[in-house]
mmCIF file of C-alpha atoms in Angstrom:
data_model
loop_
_atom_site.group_PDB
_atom_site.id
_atom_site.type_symbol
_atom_site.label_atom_id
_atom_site.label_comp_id
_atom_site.label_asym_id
_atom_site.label_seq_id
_atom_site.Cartn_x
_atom_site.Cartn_y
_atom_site.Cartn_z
ATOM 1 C CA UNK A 1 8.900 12.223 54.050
ATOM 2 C CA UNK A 2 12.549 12.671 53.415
ATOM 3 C CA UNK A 3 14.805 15.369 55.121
ATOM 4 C CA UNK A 4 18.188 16.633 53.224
ATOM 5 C CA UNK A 5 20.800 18.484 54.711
ATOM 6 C CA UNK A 6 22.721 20.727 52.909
ATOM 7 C CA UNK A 7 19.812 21.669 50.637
ATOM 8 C CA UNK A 8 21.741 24.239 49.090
ATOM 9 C CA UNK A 9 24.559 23.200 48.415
ATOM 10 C CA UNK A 10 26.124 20.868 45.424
ATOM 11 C CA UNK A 11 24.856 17.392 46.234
ATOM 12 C CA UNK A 12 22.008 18.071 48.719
ATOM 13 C CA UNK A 13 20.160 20.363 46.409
ATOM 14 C CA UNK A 14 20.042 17.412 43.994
ATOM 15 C CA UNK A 15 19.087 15.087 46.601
ATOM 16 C CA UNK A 16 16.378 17.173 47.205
ATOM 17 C CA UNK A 17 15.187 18.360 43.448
ATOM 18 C CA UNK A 18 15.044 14.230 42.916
ATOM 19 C CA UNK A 19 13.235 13.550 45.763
ATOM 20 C CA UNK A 20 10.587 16.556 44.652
ATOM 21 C CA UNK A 21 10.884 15.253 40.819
ATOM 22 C CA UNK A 22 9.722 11.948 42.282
ATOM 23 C CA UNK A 23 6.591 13.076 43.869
ATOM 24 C CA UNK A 24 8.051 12.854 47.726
ATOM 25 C CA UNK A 25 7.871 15.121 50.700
ATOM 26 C CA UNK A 26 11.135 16.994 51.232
ATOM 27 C CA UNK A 27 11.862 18.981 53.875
ATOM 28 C CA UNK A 28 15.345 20.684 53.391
ATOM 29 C CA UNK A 29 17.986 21.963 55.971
ATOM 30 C CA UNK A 30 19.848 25.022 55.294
ATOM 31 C CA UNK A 31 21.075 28.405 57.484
ATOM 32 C CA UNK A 32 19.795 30.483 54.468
ATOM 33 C CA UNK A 33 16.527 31.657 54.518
ATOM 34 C CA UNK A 34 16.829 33.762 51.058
ATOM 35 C CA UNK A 35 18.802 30.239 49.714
ATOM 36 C CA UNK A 36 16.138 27.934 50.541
ATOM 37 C CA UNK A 37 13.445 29.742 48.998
ATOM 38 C CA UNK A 38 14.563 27.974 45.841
ATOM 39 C CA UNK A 39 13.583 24.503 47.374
ATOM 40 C CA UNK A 40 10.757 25.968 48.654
ATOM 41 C CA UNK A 41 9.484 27.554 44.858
ATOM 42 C CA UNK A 42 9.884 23.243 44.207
ATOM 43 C CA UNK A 43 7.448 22.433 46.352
ATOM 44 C CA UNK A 44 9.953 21.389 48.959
ATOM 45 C CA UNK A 45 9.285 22.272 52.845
ATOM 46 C CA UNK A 46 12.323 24.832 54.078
ATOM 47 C CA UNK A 47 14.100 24.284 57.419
ATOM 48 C CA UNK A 48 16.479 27.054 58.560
ATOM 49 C CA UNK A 49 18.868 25.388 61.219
ATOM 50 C CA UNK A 50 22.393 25.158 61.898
ATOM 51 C CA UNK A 51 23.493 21.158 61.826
ATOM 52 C CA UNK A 52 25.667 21.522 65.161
ATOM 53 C CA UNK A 53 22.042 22.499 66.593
ATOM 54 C CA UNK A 54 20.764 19.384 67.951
ATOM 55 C CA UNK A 55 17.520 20.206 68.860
ATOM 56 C CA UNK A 56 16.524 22.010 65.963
ATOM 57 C CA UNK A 57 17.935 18.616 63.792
ATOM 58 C CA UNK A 58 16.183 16.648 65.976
ATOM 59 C CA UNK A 59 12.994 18.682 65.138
ATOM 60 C CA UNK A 60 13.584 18.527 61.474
ATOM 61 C CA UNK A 61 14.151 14.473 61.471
ATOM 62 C CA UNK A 62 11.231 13.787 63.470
ATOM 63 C CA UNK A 63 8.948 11.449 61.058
ATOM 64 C CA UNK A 64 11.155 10.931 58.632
ATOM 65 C CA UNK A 65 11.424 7.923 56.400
ATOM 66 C CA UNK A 66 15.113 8.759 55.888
ATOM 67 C CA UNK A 67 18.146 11.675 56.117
ATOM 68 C CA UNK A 68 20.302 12.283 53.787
ATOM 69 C CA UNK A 69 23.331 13.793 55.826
ATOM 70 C CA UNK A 70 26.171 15.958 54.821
ATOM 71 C CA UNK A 71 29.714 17.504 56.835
ATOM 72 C CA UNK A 72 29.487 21.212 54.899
ATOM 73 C CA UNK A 73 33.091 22.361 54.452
ATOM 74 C CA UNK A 74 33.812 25.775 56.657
ATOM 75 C CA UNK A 75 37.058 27.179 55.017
ATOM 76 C CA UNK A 76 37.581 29.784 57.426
ATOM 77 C CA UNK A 77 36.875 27.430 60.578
ATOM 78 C CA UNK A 78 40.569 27.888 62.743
ATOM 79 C CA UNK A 79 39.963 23.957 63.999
ATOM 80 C CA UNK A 80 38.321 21.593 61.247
ATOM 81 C CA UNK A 81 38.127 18.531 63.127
ATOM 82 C CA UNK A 82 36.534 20.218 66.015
ATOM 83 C CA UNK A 83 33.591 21.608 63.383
ATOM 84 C CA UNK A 84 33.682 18.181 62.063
ATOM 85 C CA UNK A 85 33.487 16.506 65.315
ATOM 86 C CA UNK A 86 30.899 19.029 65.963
ATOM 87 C CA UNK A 87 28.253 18.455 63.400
ATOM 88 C CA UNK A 88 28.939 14.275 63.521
ATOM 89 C CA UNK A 89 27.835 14.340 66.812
ATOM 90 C CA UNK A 90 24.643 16.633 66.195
ATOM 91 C CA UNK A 91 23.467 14.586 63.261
ATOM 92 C CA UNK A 92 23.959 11.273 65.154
ATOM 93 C CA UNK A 93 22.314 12.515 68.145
ATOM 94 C CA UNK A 94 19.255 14.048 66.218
ATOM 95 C CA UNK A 95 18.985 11.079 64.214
ATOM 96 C CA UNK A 96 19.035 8.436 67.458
ATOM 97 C CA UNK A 97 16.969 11.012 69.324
ATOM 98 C CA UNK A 98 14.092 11.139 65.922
ATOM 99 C CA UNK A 99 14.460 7.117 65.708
ATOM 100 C CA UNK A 100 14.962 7.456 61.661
ATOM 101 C CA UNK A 101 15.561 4.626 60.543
ATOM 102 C CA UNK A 102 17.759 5.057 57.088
ATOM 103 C CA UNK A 103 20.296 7.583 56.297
ATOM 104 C CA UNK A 104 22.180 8.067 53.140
ATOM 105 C CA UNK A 105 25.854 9.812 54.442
ATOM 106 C CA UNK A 106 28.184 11.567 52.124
ATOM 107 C CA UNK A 107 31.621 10.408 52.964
ATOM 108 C CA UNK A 108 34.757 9.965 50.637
ATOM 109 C CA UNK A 109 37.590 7.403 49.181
ATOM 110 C CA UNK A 110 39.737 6.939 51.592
ATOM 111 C CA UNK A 111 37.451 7.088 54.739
ATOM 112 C CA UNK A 112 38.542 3.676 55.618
ATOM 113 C CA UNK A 113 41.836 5.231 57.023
ATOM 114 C CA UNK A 114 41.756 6.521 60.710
ATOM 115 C CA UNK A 115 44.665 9.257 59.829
ATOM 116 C CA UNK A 116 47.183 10.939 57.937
ATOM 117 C CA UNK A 117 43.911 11.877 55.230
ATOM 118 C CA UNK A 118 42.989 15.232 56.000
ATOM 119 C CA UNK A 119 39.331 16.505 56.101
ATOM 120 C CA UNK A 120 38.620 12.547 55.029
ATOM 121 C CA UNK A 121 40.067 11.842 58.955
ATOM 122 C CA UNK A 122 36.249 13.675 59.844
ATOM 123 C CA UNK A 123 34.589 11.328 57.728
ATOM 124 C CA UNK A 124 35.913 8.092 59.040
ATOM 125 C CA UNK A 125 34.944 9.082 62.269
ATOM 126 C CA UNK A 126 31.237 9.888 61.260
ATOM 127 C CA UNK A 127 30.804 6.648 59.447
ATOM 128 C CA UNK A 128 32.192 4.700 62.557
ATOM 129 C CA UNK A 129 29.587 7.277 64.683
ATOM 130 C CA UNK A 130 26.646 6.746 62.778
ATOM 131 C CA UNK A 131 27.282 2.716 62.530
ATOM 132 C CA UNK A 132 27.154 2.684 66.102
ATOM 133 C CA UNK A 133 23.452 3.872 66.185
ATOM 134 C CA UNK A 134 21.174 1.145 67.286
ATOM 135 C CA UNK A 135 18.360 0.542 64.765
ATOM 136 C CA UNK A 136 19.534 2.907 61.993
ATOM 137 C CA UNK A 137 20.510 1.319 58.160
ATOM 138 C CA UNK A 138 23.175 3.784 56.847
ATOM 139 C CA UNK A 139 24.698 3.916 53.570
ATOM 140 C CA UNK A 140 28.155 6.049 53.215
ATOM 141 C CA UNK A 141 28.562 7.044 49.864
ATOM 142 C CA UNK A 142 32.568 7.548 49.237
ATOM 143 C CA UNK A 143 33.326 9.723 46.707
ATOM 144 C CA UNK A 144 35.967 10.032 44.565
ATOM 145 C CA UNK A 145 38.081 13.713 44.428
ATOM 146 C CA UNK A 146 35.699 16.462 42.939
ATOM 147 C CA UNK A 147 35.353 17.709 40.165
ATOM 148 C CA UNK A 148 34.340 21.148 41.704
ATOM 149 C CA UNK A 149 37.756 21.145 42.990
ATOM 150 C CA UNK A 150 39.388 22.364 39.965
ATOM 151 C CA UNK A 151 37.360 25.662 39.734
ATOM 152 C CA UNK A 152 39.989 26.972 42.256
ATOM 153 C CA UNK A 153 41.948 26.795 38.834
ATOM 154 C CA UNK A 154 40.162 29.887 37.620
ATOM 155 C CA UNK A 155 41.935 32.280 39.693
ATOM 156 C CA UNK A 156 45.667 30.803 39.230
ATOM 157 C CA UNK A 157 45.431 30.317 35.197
ATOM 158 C CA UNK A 158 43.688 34.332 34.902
ATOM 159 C CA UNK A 159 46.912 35.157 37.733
ATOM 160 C CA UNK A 160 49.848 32.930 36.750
ATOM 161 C CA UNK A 161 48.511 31.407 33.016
ATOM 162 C CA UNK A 162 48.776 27.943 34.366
ATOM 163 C CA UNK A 163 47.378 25.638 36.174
ATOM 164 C CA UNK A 164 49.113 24.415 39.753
ATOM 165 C CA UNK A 165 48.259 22.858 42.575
ATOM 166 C CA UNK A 166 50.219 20.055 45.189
ATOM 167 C CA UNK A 167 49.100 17.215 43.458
ATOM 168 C CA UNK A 168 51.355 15.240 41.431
ATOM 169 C CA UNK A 169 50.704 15.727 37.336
ATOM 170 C CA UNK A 170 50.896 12.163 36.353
ATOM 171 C CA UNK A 171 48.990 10.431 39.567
ATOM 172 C CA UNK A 172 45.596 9.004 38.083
ATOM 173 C CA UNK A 173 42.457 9.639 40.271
ATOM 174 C CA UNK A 174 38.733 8.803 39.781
ATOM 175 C CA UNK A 175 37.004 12.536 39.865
ATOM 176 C CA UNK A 176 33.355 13.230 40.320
ATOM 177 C CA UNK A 177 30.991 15.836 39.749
ATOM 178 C CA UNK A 178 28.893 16.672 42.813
ATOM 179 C CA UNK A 179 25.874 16.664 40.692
ATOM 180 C CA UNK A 180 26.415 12.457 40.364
ATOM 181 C CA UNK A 181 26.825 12.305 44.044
ATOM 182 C CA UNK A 182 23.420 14.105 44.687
ATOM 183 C CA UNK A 183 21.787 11.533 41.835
ATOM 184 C CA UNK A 184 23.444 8.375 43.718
ATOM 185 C CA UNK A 185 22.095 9.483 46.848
ATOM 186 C CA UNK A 186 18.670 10.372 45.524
ATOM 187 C CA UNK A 187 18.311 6.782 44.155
ATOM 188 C CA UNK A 188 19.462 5.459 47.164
ATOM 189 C CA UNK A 189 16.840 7.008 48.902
ATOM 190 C CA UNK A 190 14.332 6.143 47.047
ATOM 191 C CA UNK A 191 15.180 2.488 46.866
ATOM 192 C CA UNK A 192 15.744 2.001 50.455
ATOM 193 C CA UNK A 193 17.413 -1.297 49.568
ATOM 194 C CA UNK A 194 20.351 -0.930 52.160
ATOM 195 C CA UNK A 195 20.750 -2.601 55.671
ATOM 196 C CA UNK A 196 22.375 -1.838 58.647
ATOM 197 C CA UNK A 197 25.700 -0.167 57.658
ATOM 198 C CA UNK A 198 27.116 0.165 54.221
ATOM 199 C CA UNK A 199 29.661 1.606 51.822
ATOM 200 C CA UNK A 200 29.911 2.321 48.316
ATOM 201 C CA UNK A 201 31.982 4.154 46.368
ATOM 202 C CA UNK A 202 31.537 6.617 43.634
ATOM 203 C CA UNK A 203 34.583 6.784 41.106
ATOM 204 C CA UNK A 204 33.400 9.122 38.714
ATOM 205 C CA UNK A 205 33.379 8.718 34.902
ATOM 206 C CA UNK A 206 37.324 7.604 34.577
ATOM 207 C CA UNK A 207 40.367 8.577 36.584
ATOM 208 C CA UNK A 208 42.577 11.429 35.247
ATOM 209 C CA UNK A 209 45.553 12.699 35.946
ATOM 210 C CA UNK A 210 46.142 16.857 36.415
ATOM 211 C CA UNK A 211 48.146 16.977 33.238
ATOM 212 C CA UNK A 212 45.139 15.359 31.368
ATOM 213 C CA UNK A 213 42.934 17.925 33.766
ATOM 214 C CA UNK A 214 45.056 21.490 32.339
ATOM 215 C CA UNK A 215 44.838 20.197 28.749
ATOM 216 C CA UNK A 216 40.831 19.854 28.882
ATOM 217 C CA UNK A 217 40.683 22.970 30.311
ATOM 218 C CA UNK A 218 43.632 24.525 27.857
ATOM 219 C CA UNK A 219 41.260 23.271 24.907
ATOM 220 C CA UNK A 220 38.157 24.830 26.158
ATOM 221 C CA UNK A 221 39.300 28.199 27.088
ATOM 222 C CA UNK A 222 41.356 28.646 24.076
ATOM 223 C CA UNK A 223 45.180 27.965 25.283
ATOM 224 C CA UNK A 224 46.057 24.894 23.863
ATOM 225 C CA UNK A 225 49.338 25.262 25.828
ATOM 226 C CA UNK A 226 48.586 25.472 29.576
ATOM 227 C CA UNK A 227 50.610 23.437 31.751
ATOM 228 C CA UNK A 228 50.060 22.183 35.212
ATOM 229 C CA UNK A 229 52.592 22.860 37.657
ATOM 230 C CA UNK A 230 53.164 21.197 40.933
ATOM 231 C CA UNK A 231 53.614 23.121 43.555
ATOM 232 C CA UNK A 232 56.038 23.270 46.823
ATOM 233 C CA UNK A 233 53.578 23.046 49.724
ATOM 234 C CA UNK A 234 54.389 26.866 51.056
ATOM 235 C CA UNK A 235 53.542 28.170 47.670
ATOM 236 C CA UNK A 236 50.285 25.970 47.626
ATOM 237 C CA UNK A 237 50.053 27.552 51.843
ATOM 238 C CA UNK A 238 50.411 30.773 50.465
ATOM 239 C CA UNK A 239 47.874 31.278 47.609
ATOM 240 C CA UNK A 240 45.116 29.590 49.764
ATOM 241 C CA UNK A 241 45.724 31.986 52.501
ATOM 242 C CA UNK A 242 44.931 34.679 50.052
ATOM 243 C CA UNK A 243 41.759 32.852 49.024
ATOM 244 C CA UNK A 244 40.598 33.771 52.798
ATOM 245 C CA UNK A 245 41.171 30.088 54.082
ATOM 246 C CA UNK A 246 42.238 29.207 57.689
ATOM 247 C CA UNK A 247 45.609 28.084 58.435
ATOM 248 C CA UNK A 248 44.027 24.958 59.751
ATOM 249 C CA UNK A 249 42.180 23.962 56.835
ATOM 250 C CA UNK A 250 44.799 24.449 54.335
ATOM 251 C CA UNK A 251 46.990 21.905 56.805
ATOM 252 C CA UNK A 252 44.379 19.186 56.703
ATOM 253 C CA UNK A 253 44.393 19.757 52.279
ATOM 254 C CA UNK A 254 48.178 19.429 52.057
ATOM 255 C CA UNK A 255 47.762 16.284 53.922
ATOM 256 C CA UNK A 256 45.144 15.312 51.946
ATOM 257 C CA UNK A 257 47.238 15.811 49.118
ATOM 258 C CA UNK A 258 50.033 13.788 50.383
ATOM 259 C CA UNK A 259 47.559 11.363 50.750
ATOM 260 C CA UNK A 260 46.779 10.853 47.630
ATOM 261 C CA UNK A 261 50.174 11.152 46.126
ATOM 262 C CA UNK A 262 51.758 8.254 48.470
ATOM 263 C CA UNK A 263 48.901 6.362 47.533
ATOM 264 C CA UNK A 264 47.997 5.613 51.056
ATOM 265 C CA UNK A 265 44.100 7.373 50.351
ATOM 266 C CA UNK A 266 42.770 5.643 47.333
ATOM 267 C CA UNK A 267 39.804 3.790 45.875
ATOM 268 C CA UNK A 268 39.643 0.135 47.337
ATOM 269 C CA UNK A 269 36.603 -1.142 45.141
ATOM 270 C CA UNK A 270 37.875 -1.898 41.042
ATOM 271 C CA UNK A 271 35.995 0.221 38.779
ATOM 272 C CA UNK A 272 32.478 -1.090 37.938
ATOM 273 C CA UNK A 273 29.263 0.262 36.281
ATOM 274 C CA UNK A 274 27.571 0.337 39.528
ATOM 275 C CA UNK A 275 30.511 2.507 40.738
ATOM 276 C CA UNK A 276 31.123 4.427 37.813
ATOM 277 C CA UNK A 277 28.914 7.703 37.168
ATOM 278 C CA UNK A 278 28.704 9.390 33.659
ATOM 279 C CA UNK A 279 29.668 13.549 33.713
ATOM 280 C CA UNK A 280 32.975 13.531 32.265
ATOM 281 C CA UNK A 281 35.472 16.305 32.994
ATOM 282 C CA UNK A 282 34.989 17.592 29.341
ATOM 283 C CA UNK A 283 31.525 17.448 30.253
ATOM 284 C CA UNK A 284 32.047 19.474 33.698
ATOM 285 C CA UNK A 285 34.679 21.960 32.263
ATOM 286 C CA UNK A 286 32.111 23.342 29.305
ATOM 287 C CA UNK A 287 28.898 23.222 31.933
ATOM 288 C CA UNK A 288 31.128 24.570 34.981
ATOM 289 C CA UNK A 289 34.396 25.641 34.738
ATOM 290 C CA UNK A 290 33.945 27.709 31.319
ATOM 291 C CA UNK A 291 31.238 29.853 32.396
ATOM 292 C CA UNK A 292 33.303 30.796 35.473
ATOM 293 C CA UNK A 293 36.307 31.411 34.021
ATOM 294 C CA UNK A 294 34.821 33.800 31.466
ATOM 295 C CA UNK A 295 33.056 35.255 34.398
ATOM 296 C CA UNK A 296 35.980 35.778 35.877
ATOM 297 C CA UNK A 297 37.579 37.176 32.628
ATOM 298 C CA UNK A 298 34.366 39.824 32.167
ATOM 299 C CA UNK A 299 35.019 40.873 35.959
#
């Protein structure tokens, strides 16, 4: 039997429909009960509990052949690392309390750095938390920067008709879907062929600069001549404080950002087939982006 947390969301609710596909028992974490009655229509076993609740996790790992664990992202939380710090030390004390013995963990590039990353800062800290569990073979996955994290996109191009952000328009990064995540993870868990504590990173299907990013996008929606703009970072403060976002949070992105730009939060592994994943971002903008932004357009 396999527990997923984060069933609803973008890479545990593949985790989970793979698991199912494959004929195992899945019982999936969520706080939703009206959102995990789509796991539950699979065949899957739903398990409504909040992942800073350590005896319900503990509950929900017991038997388990392996977890497949998750940090969810709270944008309104007004201290990140705290919630981080929070639900790292629930999961690890469920699983050492259960005595599971694998775990799949979804971490990112850069979580070999101890600072200066942003939300990635969390991450390093629940990779070095969960390798400190006696008896338990972990695997983090690092991925590379979303895909999913251009949808924000939508908004700015319908407000401002372009594209803008804090990232530089010529820096090349390896971007993933989420749904590629979910199938590494999936396969990992099924295979089981990982000991004591692991990393491996997932790059995406090429890296791609935010230039290349707004003329993908441009194509598809039909304006061949949208530009991406970088952004000063109290312009970028300002817009995502209008999205509803804490203060906090939007701190921890602009140093992600920086990050990323200086170079100092990158991919350390060279690009591989076992490292490479196939949805390009042409791929992701006419499945994902499209149907949002002419949502968004209809609205």
């Amino acid at each position: 039997m396999y527990v997923v947390t984060g069933t609803t969301g973008n890479t545990g609710s593949i985790v989970a429909s793979q698991l199912l596909a494959a004929g195992k028992k899945v019982r999936g974490i969520g706080r939703s009960a009206e959102r995990l009655q789509r796991l539950a229509k699979k065949g899957g076993e739903p398990f409504l509990a909040n992942l800073t609740d350590t005896e319900a996790l503990t509950k929900a790992f017991q038997g388990a052949d392996a977890v497949y664990v998750m940090i969810p992202i709270d944008f309104s939380a007004p201290d990140m690392r705290a919630h981080q710090q929070a639900v790292t030390e629930s999961i690890a004390a469920a699983l050492e309390r259960s005595g599971v013995k694998h775990a799949v963990a979804l971490s990112s590039i850069g979580a070999d750095k101890a600072d200066k990353t942003g939300p990635v800062v969390g991450l390093h800290r629940m990779e070095e938390r969960l390798n400190r569990i006696a008896g338990l073979n972990v695997l983090h996955l690092r991925a590379a920067y979303f895909m999913e994290n251009t949808l924000m996109q939508v908004g700015m191009i319908h407000k401002t008709g372009m594209a803008s952000g804090s990232l530089l328009p010529n820096l090349r990064l390896p971007m993933i879907a989420t749904r590629d995540i979910g199938d590494a993870a999936a396969k990992a868990l099924l295979n089981l062929d990982f000991k004591s504590h692991q990393t491996r990173e997932l790059l995406g299907a090429n890296d791609i600069t935010m230039n290349e990013v707004a003329g993908i996008i441009g194509k598809a929606i039909g304006k061949s001549d949208l530009k991406y703009v970088q952004l000063p970072d109290d312009q970028v403060r300002s817009a995502m404080l209008q999205m509803g976002m804490s203060g906090d949070i939007i701190t921890q992105i602009l140093e992600l950002s920086d990050a990323l730009n200086s170079g100092h939060m990158k991919a350390l592994e060279p690009r591989s087939a076992r490292n490479t994943t196939p949805t390009s971002f042409v791929t992701f903008v006419h499945q994902e982006f499209l149907p949002q932004y002419k949502g968004k357009a209809a609205a």
